Structures are given as C-alpha cells and as structure tokens.
C-alpha cells in the first residue's frame, strides 16, 4: 500500500502525559498537513509543511503542540502535557505541489483518548 | 475554526434518488473541494472547482460554485448505498496560503 500511513492508530494516555504521532506521506509528495477532527465536526487545520519547512501553523495550536518533518519525509506531531480536550482524531494528509494540484490524500488517522 | 457551513446537516434518501448538499463559506477563495468520509476509507477527495469556474462534473457528481454568494452545491445523481458517508466542503483561500478549511459536513444516508 503506497498511501499515507499513520502510527499508532489508537492511543490512550493519561492527562499530563506526552504523546507523539507519526505520519508517513506518499513518497513523492512534498506537502504535508496535520488536522484534528472531533466527533461531528470537519477536520481542523493544525499545521502545514513544504518539504522540511513548517510554513503555516494554526493560531489555535497551543505551545503544547509541536510538529517536525526532518529531511522532508515523515512527520511527527507531539502533544505535551495532554489535556482531556486534546481527545480527538489526528489526521495527516499529503499532496504534491505541482501547478494546479491541490488534492490532499489522507491517512487513516490516530485516535487519541486522554483519560 | 470552520469556515464552511454545510446544509443540511443530515440527509436520508432512497437508493436511486438524487442528493444535494450545500456549502457556504466566508472569505475569498482560490478553489473549493469536496471530500467524502466514511469509516471504511477515511477522507477521500471527490472533486475540485476553481474560483473562476461555475460548474464541474465528475461521473455522478456535479458541483456548482457561486462566488458572489460564497456558496457551492454538490449533487450526487442516482445515489447508491455505497454513497452513505459524510461529505465536507473545503476551501483554499486566495493568495499563497496552503491552509485548507473544512466545513461542518453533511451526513448522507442512502437507504437500499
């Protein structure tokens, strides 16, 4: 399967713990996005990378959240000192920055539950 | 924050009928996309319409865009049970930003 993969698929953690999620985009895609989705809502943009550069970041993203994309390949999203309000599905997507190409390919998501 | 608002929030139709869902947004856009999400396949891109286009077709899908009203509609013709899913519009703003903002979604149920 050459689609976007995310690991882990499910994570249960206690409040106050740190968690890290990984996303492997489609290999030739240079753009990578992170979203958060809660029940009954659409995905909410968190951050965007072009290659290894983090070019956009939501103002909603608190300083407890950090994302990296070393070498422009896989990406990690870390949440420090988790809170119950962080419980959500975290989605990763990738796309190719060819002219006129905006279609994003989504991974299956990581479901985070903070107890 | 969600820019788009889909209408209706939920829609239930018989197989073979057409389904229409609407999206309204707030700011100037470069393009508008529709995505489908179901438990089996996650979020999948369906169709994209650019700000200078008014209508686009892809198979059983027809999308319209009215930039003066900041609204779009998605029509699915001859619906099938497999079309049961949530449908989201997503807008890319004008300018160089790549942030895509999703709406709140329409939950479609197609009854066999």
PDB file of C-alpha atoms in Angstrom:
ATOM      1  CA  UNK A   1       0.000   0.000   0.000  1.00  0.00           C
ATOM      2  CA  UNK A   2       1.560   3.310  -1.065  1.00  0.00           C
ATOM      3  CA  UNK A   3      -0.937   5.630   0.621  1.00  0.00           C
ATOM      4  CA  UNK A   4      -0.444   7.846   3.666  1.00  0.00           C
ATOM      5  CA  UNK A   5       0.176   5.860   6.828  1.00  0.00           C
ATOM      6  CA  UNK A   6      -0.121   6.920  10.446  1.00  0.00           C
ATOM      7  CA  UNK A   7       1.107   5.306  13.609  1.00  0.00           C
ATOM      8  CA  UNK A   8      -0.273   4.470  16.080  1.00  0.00           C
ATOM      9  CA  UNK A   9      -3.887   4.105  15.009  1.00  0.00           C
ATOM     10  CA  UNK A  10      -5.115   4.429  18.587  1.00  0.00           C
ATOM     11  CA  UNK A  11      -3.534   5.969  21.666  1.00  0.00           C
ATOM     12  CA  UNK A  12      -4.919   6.114  25.183  1.00  0.00           C
ATOM     13  CA  UNK A  13      -2.983   8.263  27.607  1.00  0.00           C
ATOM     14  CA  UNK A  14      -3.432   9.832  30.998  1.00  0.00           C
ATOM     15  CA  UNK A  15      -3.794  13.566  31.397  1.00  0.00           C
ATOM     16  CA  UNK A  16      -0.434  15.257  31.709  1.00  0.00           C
ATOM     17  CA  UNK A  17       1.480  12.694  29.662  1.00  0.00           C
ATOM     18  CA  UNK A  18       3.258  13.479  26.392  1.00  0.00           C
ATOM     19  CA  UNK A  19       2.312  11.696  23.181  1.00  0.00           C
ATOM     20  CA  UNK A  20       3.909  11.552  19.749  1.00  0.00           C
ATOM     21  CA  UNK A  21       2.299  10.530  16.487  1.00  0.00           C
ATOM     22  CA  UNK A  22       3.994   9.673  13.231  1.00  0.00           C
ATOM     23  CA  UNK A  23       2.875  10.235   9.646  1.00  0.00           C
ATOM     24  CA  UNK A  24       4.464   8.766   6.533  1.00  0.00           C
ATOM     25  CA  UNK A  25       3.229  10.613   3.437  1.00  0.00           C
ATOM     26  CA  UNK A  26       3.099   9.336  -0.114  1.00  0.00           C
ATOM     27  CA  UNK A  27       6.765   9.223  -1.067  1.00  0.00           C
ATOM     28  CA  UNK A  28       6.799  11.782  -3.877  1.00  0.00           C
ATOM     29  CA  UNK A  29       4.574  14.301  -2.053  1.00  0.00           C
ATOM     30  CA  UNK A  30       6.410  17.352  -0.757  1.00  0.00           C
ATOM     31  CA  UNK A  31       3.483  18.899   1.143  1.00  0.00           C
ATOM     32  CA  UNK A  32       2.276  17.504   4.442  1.00  0.00           C
ATOM     33  CA  UNK A  33      -0.609  18.638   6.628  1.00  0.00           C
ATOM     34  CA  UNK A  34      -1.856  17.843  10.120  1.00  0.00           C
ATOM     35  CA  UNK A  35      -5.505  18.191  11.099  1.00  0.00           C
ATOM     36  CA  UNK A  36      -7.551  17.476  14.193  1.00  0.00           C
ATOM     37  CA  UNK A  37     -11.109  16.191  13.976  1.00  0.00           C
ATOM     38  CA  UNK A  38     -13.627  15.850  16.778  1.00  0.00           C
ATOM     39  CA  UNK A  39     -16.906  13.965  16.604  1.00  0.00           C
ATOM     40  CA  UNK A  40     -19.443  15.560  14.303  1.00  0.00           C
ATOM     41  CA  UNK A  41     -17.046  18.205  13.013  1.00  0.00           C
ATOM     42  CA  UNK A  42     -14.905  18.622   9.940  1.00  0.00           C
ATOM     43  CA  UNK A  43     -11.121  18.387  10.093  1.00  0.00           C
ATOM     44  CA  UNK A  44      -9.498  21.456  11.646  1.00  0.00           C
ATOM     45  CA  UNK A  45      -6.167  22.609  10.202  1.00  0.00           C
ATOM     46  CA  UNK A  46      -3.201  22.454  12.582  1.00  0.00           C
ATOM     47  CA  UNK A  47      -0.064  22.919  10.517  1.00  0.00           C
ATOM     48  CA  UNK A  48       1.495  22.533   7.064  1.00  0.00           C
ATOM     49  CA  UNK A  49       4.960  21.628   5.781  1.00  0.00           C
ATOM     50  CA  UNK A  50       6.506  22.078   2.384  1.00  0.00           C
ATOM     51  CA  UNK A  51       9.456  19.708   2.367  1.00  0.00           C
ATOM     52  CA  UNK A  52      11.059  20.177   5.808  1.00  0.00           C
ATOM     53  CA  UNK A  53       9.866  23.761   6.331  1.00  0.00           C
ATOM     54  CA  UNK A  54       6.849  24.390   8.552  1.00  0.00           C
ATOM     55  CA  UNK A  55       5.197  27.205   6.615  1.00  0.00           C
ATOM     56  CA  UNK A  56       1.814  27.608   8.284  1.00  0.00           C
ATOM     57  CA  UNK A  57       0.571  26.951  11.779  1.00  0.00           C
ATOM     58  CA  UNK A  58      -2.894  27.466  13.168  1.00  0.00           C
ATOM     59  CA  UNK A  59      -3.275  30.135  15.821  1.00  0.00           C
ATOM     60  CA  UNK A  60      -5.425  27.586  17.602  1.00  0.00           C
ATOM     61  CA  UNK A  61      -2.368  25.420  18.130  1.00  0.00           C
ATOM     62  CA  UNK A  62      -1.134  25.952  21.636  1.00  0.00           C
ATOM     63  CA  UNK A  63       2.539  25.810  22.556  1.00  0.00           C
ATOM     64  CA  UNK A  64       1.952  22.290  23.858  1.00  0.00           C
ATOM     65  CA  UNK A  65       1.807  21.126  20.254  1.00  0.00           C
ATOM     66  CA  UNK A  66       4.874  20.784  18.072  1.00  0.00           C
ATOM     67  CA  UNK A  67       5.417  19.205  14.701  1.00  0.00           C
ATOM     68  CA  UNK A  68       8.526  18.329  12.758  1.00  0.00           C
ATOM     69  CA  UNK A  69       9.360  16.959   9.363  1.00  0.00           C
ATOM     70  CA  UNK A  70      13.070  16.217   9.328  1.00  0.00           C
ATOM     71  CA  UNK A  71      14.531  15.695   5.862  1.00  0.00           C
ATOM     72  CA  UNK A  72      11.153  16.394   4.308  1.00  0.00           C
ATOM     73  CA  UNK A  73       9.953  12.821   4.610  1.00  0.00           C
ATOM     74  CA  UNK A  74       7.932  11.526   7.587  1.00  0.00           C
ATOM     75  CA  UNK A  75       6.500  13.904  10.149  1.00  0.00           C
ATOM     76  CA  UNK A  76       5.840  13.737  13.870  1.00  0.00           C
ATOM     77  CA  UNK A  77       3.258  15.589  15.934  1.00  0.00           C
ATOM     78  CA  UNK A  78       3.938  15.827  19.657  1.00  0.00           C
ATOM     79  CA  UNK A  79       1.476  16.935  22.295  1.00  0.00           C
ATOM     80  CA  UNK A  80       2.969  17.760  25.666  1.00  0.00           C
ATOM     81  CA  UNK A  81       1.068  17.700  28.962  1.00  0.00           C
ATOM     82  CA  UNK A  82      -2.060  16.291  27.345  1.00  0.00           C
ATOM     83  CA  UNK A  83      -5.462  17.542  28.446  1.00  0.00           C
ATOM     84  CA  UNK A  84      -8.868  15.890  28.088  1.00  0.00           C
ATOM     85  CA  UNK A  85      -9.746  18.458  25.440  1.00  0.00           C
ATOM     86  CA  UNK A  86      -6.988  17.036  23.239  1.00  0.00           C
ATOM     87  CA  UNK A  87      -9.027  13.861  22.733  1.00  0.00           C
ATOM     88  CA  UNK A  88      -9.712  13.726  19.001  1.00  0.00           C
ATOM     89  CA  UNK A  89      -8.752  12.054  15.752  1.00  0.00           C
ATOM     90  CA  UNK A  90      -5.463  13.427  14.402  1.00  0.00           C
ATOM     91  CA  UNK A  91      -5.271  13.246  10.624  1.00  0.00           C
ATOM     92  CA  UNK A  92      -2.293  13.593   8.357  1.00  0.00           C
ATOM     93  CA  UNK A  93      -2.521  14.376   4.649  1.00  0.00           C
ATOM     94  CA  UNK A  94      -0.039  14.871   1.859  1.00  0.00           C
ATOM     95  CA  UNK A  95      -0.092  16.452  -1.578  1.00  0.00           C
ATOM     96  CA  UNK A  96       2.148  17.332  -4.467  1.00  0.00           C
ATOM     97  CA  UNK A  97       2.910  20.965  -5.188  1.00  0.00           C
ATOM     98  CA  UNK A  98       2.561  20.622  -8.948  1.00  0.00           C
ATOM     99  CA  UNK A  99       0.837  23.521 -10.673  1.00  0.00           C
ATOM    100  CA  UNK A 100      -2.886  23.349 -10.106  1.00  0.00           C
ATOM    101  CA  UNK A 101      -2.654  20.313  -7.869  1.00  0.00           C
ATOM    102  CA  UNK A 102      -4.433  20.727  -4.553  1.00  0.00           C
ATOM    103  CA  UNK A 103      -5.871  17.304  -3.869  1.00  0.00           C
ATOM    104  CA  UNK A 104      -4.888  16.026  -0.453  1.00  0.00           C
ATOM    105  CA  UNK A 105      -4.502  12.343   0.337  1.00  0.00           C
ATOM    106  CA  UNK A 106      -5.424  11.495   3.904  1.00  0.00           C
ATOM    107  CA  UNK A 107      -4.149   8.823   6.208  1.00  0.00           C
ATOM    108  CA  UNK A 108      -6.423   6.715   8.435  1.00  0.00           C
ATOM    109  CA  UNK A 109      -5.785   8.919  11.458  1.00  0.00           C
ATOM    110  CA  UNK A 110      -4.620   8.416  15.033  1.00  0.00           C
ATOM    111  CA  UNK A 111      -7.418   8.404  17.585  1.00  0.00           C
ATOM    112  CA  UNK A 112      -6.242   9.935  20.863  1.00  0.00           C
ATOM    113  CA  UNK A 113      -8.128   9.423  24.097  1.00  0.00           C
ATOM    114  CA  UNK A 114      -6.945  11.347  27.148  1.00  0.00           C
ATOM    115  CA  UNK A 115      -8.288   9.967  30.423  1.00  0.00           C
TER     116      UNK A 115
ATOM    117  CA  UNK B   1     -12.407  27.247  13.283  1.00  0.00           C
ATOM    118  CA  UNK B   2     -14.619  26.044  10.454  1.00  0.00           C
ATOM    119  CA  UNK B   3     -15.103  28.386   7.541  1.00  0.00           C
ATOM    120  CA  UNK B   4     -17.682  26.358   5.668  1.00  0.00           C
ATOM    121  CA  UNK B   5     -21.153  25.501   6.785  1.00  0.00           C
ATOM    122  CA  UNK B   6     -22.857  22.590   5.088  1.00  0.00           C
ATOM    123  CA  UNK B   7     -26.573  22.318   4.731  1.00  0.00           C
ATOM    124  CA  UNK B   8     -28.387  20.123   5.549  1.00  0.00           C
ATOM    125  CA  UNK B   9     -26.522  18.607   8.479  1.00  0.00           C
ATOM    126  CA  UNK B  10     -28.115  15.251   7.713  1.00  0.00           C
ATOM    127  CA  UNK B  11     -29.922  13.825   4.702  1.00  0.00           C
ATOM    128  CA  UNK B  12     -31.669  10.492   4.234  1.00  0.00           C
ATOM    129  CA  UNK B  13     -32.789   9.355   0.772  1.00  0.00           C
ATOM    130  CA  UNK B  14     -33.771   6.181  -1.076  1.00  0.00           C
ATOM    131  CA  UNK B  15     -31.322   4.475  -3.387  1.00  0.00           C
ATOM    132  CA  UNK B  16     -31.672   5.866  -6.910  1.00  0.00           C
ATOM    133  CA  UNK B  17     -32.695   9.341  -5.765  1.00  0.00           C
ATOM    134  CA  UNK B  18     -30.521  12.419  -6.134  1.00  0.00           C
ATOM    135  CA  UNK B  19     -28.818  14.052  -3.160  1.00  0.00           C
ATOM    136  CA  UNK B  20     -27.986  17.733  -2.974  1.00  0.00           C
ATOM    137  CA  UNK B  21     -25.885  19.317  -0.287  1.00  0.00           C
ATOM    138  CA  UNK B  22     -24.824  22.935   0.040  1.00  0.00           C
ATOM    139  CA  UNK B  23     -21.797  24.719   1.408  1.00  0.00           C
ATOM    140  CA  UNK B  24     -21.408  28.357   2.371  1.00  0.00           C
ATOM    141  CA  UNK B  25     -18.097  29.994   3.171  1.00  0.00           C
ATOM    142  CA  UNK B  26     -16.888  33.363   4.369  1.00  0.00           C
ATOM    143  CA  UNK B  27     -13.755  34.612   2.620  1.00  0.00           C
ATOM    144  CA  UNK B  28     -12.326  34.894  -0.884  1.00  0.00           C
ATOM    145  CA  UNK B  29     -11.135  31.552  -2.194  1.00  0.00           C
ATOM    146  CA  UNK B  30      -8.773  30.094  -4.779  1.00  0.00           C
ATOM    147  CA  UNK B  31     -10.677  26.828  -5.013  1.00  0.00           C
ATOM    148  CA  UNK B  32     -13.278  24.704  -3.268  1.00  0.00           C
ATOM    149  CA  UNK B  33     -13.048  20.950  -2.866  1.00  0.00           C
ATOM    150  CA  UNK B  34     -15.468  18.279  -1.754  1.00  0.00           C
ATOM    151  CA  UNK B  35     -14.361  15.293   0.305  1.00  0.00           C
ATOM    152  CA  UNK B  36     -16.177  12.184   1.454  1.00  0.00           C
ATOM    153  CA  UNK B  37     -15.542  10.430   4.740  1.00  0.00           C
ATOM    154  CA  UNK B  38     -16.744   7.026   5.819  1.00  0.00           C
ATOM    155  CA  UNK B  39     -15.490   4.586   8.372  1.00  0.00           C
ATOM    156  CA  UNK B  40     -14.129   2.221   5.777  1.00  0.00           C
ATOM    157  CA  UNK B  41     -11.973   4.524   3.660  1.00  0.00           C
ATOM    158  CA  UNK B  42     -11.370   7.662   5.682  1.00  0.00           C
ATOM    159  CA  UNK B  43     -11.326  11.030   3.926  1.00  0.00           C
ATOM    160  CA  UNK B  44     -11.262  10.869   0.136  1.00  0.00           C
ATOM    161  CA  UNK B  45     -11.068  13.757  -2.330  1.00  0.00           C
ATOM    162  CA  UNK B  46     -14.018  13.866  -4.725  1.00  0.00           C
ATOM    163  CA  UNK B  47     -13.812  16.966  -6.891  1.00  0.00           C
ATOM    164  CA  UNK B  48     -12.247  20.432  -7.053  1.00  0.00           C
ATOM    165  CA  UNK B  49     -13.716  23.581  -8.570  1.00  0.00           C
ATOM    166  CA  UNK B  50     -11.664  26.717  -9.085  1.00  0.00           C
ATOM    167  CA  UNK B  51     -12.888  30.212  -8.290  1.00  0.00           C
ATOM    168  CA  UNK B  52     -13.183  31.070 -11.999  1.00  0.00           C
ATOM    169  CA  UNK B  53     -15.348  28.010 -12.716  1.00  0.00           C
ATOM    170  CA  UNK B  54     -19.093  27.846 -12.221  1.00  0.00           C
ATOM    171  CA  UNK B  55     -19.848  24.156 -12.724  1.00  0.00           C
ATOM    172  CA  UNK B  56     -17.937  20.912 -12.882  1.00  0.00           C
ATOM    173  CA  UNK B  57     -18.873  17.273 -13.421  1.00  0.00           C
ATOM    174  CA  UNK B  58     -17.218  14.031 -12.465  1.00  0.00           C
ATOM    175  CA  UNK B  59     -19.157  10.831 -13.037  1.00  0.00           C
ATOM    176  CA  UNK B  60     -22.337  11.056 -10.935  1.00  0.00           C
ATOM    177  CA  UNK B  61     -21.113  14.225  -9.213  1.00  0.00           C
ATOM    178  CA  UNK B  62     -21.973  17.776 -10.206  1.00  0.00           C
ATOM    179  CA  UNK B  63     -20.555  20.750  -8.357  1.00  0.00           C
ATOM    180  CA  UNK B  64     -21.563  24.378  -8.752  1.00  0.00           C
ATOM    181  CA  UNK B  65     -19.868  27.440  -7.358  1.00  0.00           C
ATOM    182  CA  UNK B  66     -21.303  30.934  -6.903  1.00  0.00           C
ATOM    183  CA  UNK B  67     -18.521  33.207  -5.674  1.00  0.00           C
ATOM    184  CA  UNK B  68     -20.855  36.199  -5.412  1.00  0.00           C
ATOM    185  CA  UNK B  69     -22.922  34.302  -2.847  1.00  0.00           C
ATOM    186  CA  UNK B  70     -19.925  32.448  -1.424  1.00  0.00           C
ATOM    187  CA  UNK B  71     -21.694  29.138  -1.832  1.00  0.00           C
ATOM    188  CA  UNK B  72     -21.315  25.789  -3.546  1.00  0.00           C
ATOM    189  CA  UNK B  73     -23.515  22.774  -4.044  1.00  0.00           C
ATOM    190  CA  UNK B  74     -22.742  19.107  -4.587  1.00  0.00           C
ATOM    191  CA  UNK B  75     -25.253  16.950  -6.431  1.00  0.00           C
ATOM    192  CA  UNK B  76     -24.955  13.173  -6.398  1.00  0.00           C
ATOM    193  CA  UNK B  77     -27.214  11.610  -9.003  1.00  0.00           C
ATOM    194  CA  UNK B  78     -28.681   8.109  -8.901  1.00  0.00           C
ATOM    195  CA  UNK B  79     -27.432   7.524  -5.375  1.00  0.00           C
ATOM    196  CA  UNK B  80     -26.229   4.122  -4.175  1.00  0.00           C
ATOM    197  CA  UNK B  81     -25.996   2.607  -0.712  1.00  0.00           C
ATOM    198  CA  UNK B  82     -22.218   2.931  -1.020  1.00  0.00           C
ATOM    199  CA  UNK B  83     -22.614   6.733  -1.150  1.00  0.00           C
ATOM    200  CA  UNK B  84     -23.575   6.681   2.537  1.00  0.00           C
ATOM    201  CA  UNK B  85     -20.949   8.878   4.178  1.00  0.00           C
ATOM    202  CA  UNK B  86     -20.264  12.371   5.487  1.00  0.00           C
ATOM    203  CA  UNK B  87     -19.482  14.985   2.863  1.00  0.00           C
ATOM    204  CA  UNK B  88     -17.323  18.016   3.548  1.00  0.00           C
ATOM    205  CA  UNK B  89     -16.533  21.097   1.531  1.00  0.00           C
ATOM    206  CA  UNK B  90     -13.033  22.506   1.930  1.00  0.00           C
ATOM    207  CA  UNK B  91     -11.860  25.916   0.830  1.00  0.00           C
ATOM    208  CA  UNK B  92      -8.392  27.121  -0.079  1.00  0.00           C
ATOM    209  CA  UNK B  93      -8.027  30.880   0.379  1.00  0.00           C
ATOM    210  CA  UNK B  94      -6.817  33.296  -2.254  1.00  0.00           C
ATOM    211  CA  UNK B  95      -3.137  34.168  -2.075  1.00  0.00           C
ATOM    212  CA  UNK B  96      -0.246  31.866  -1.399  1.00  0.00           C
ATOM    213  CA  UNK B  97      -1.605  30.188   1.691  1.00  0.00           C
ATOM    214  CA  UNK B  98      -1.982  26.413   1.567  1.00  0.00           C
ATOM    215  CA  UNK B  99      -4.253  26.117   4.588  1.00  0.00           C
ATOM    216  CA  UNK B 100      -7.476  24.354   3.656  1.00  0.00           C
ATOM    217  CA  UNK B 101     -10.515  24.954   5.842  1.00  0.00           C
ATOM    218  CA  UNK B 102     -13.167  22.277   6.097  1.00  0.00           C
ATOM    219  CA  UNK B 103     -16.842  22.785   6.741  1.00  0.00           C
ATOM    220  CA  UNK B 104     -19.003  21.034   9.286  1.00  0.00           C
ATOM    221  CA  UNK B 105     -20.210  18.313   6.921  1.00  0.00           C
ATOM    222  CA  UNK B 106     -23.434  16.752   5.677  1.00  0.00           C
ATOM    223  CA  UNK B 107     -24.178  13.227   6.818  1.00  0.00           C
ATOM    224  CA  UNK B 108     -25.829  11.339   3.940  1.00  0.00           C
ATOM    225  CA  UNK B 109     -27.671   8.072   4.396  1.00  0.00           C
ATOM    226  CA  UNK B 110     -28.779   6.189   1.286  1.00  0.00           C
ATOM    227  CA  UNK B 111     -31.360   3.538   2.078  1.00  0.00           C
ATOM    228  CA  UNK B 112     -31.264   0.437  -0.158  1.00  0.00           C
TER     229      UNK B 112
END
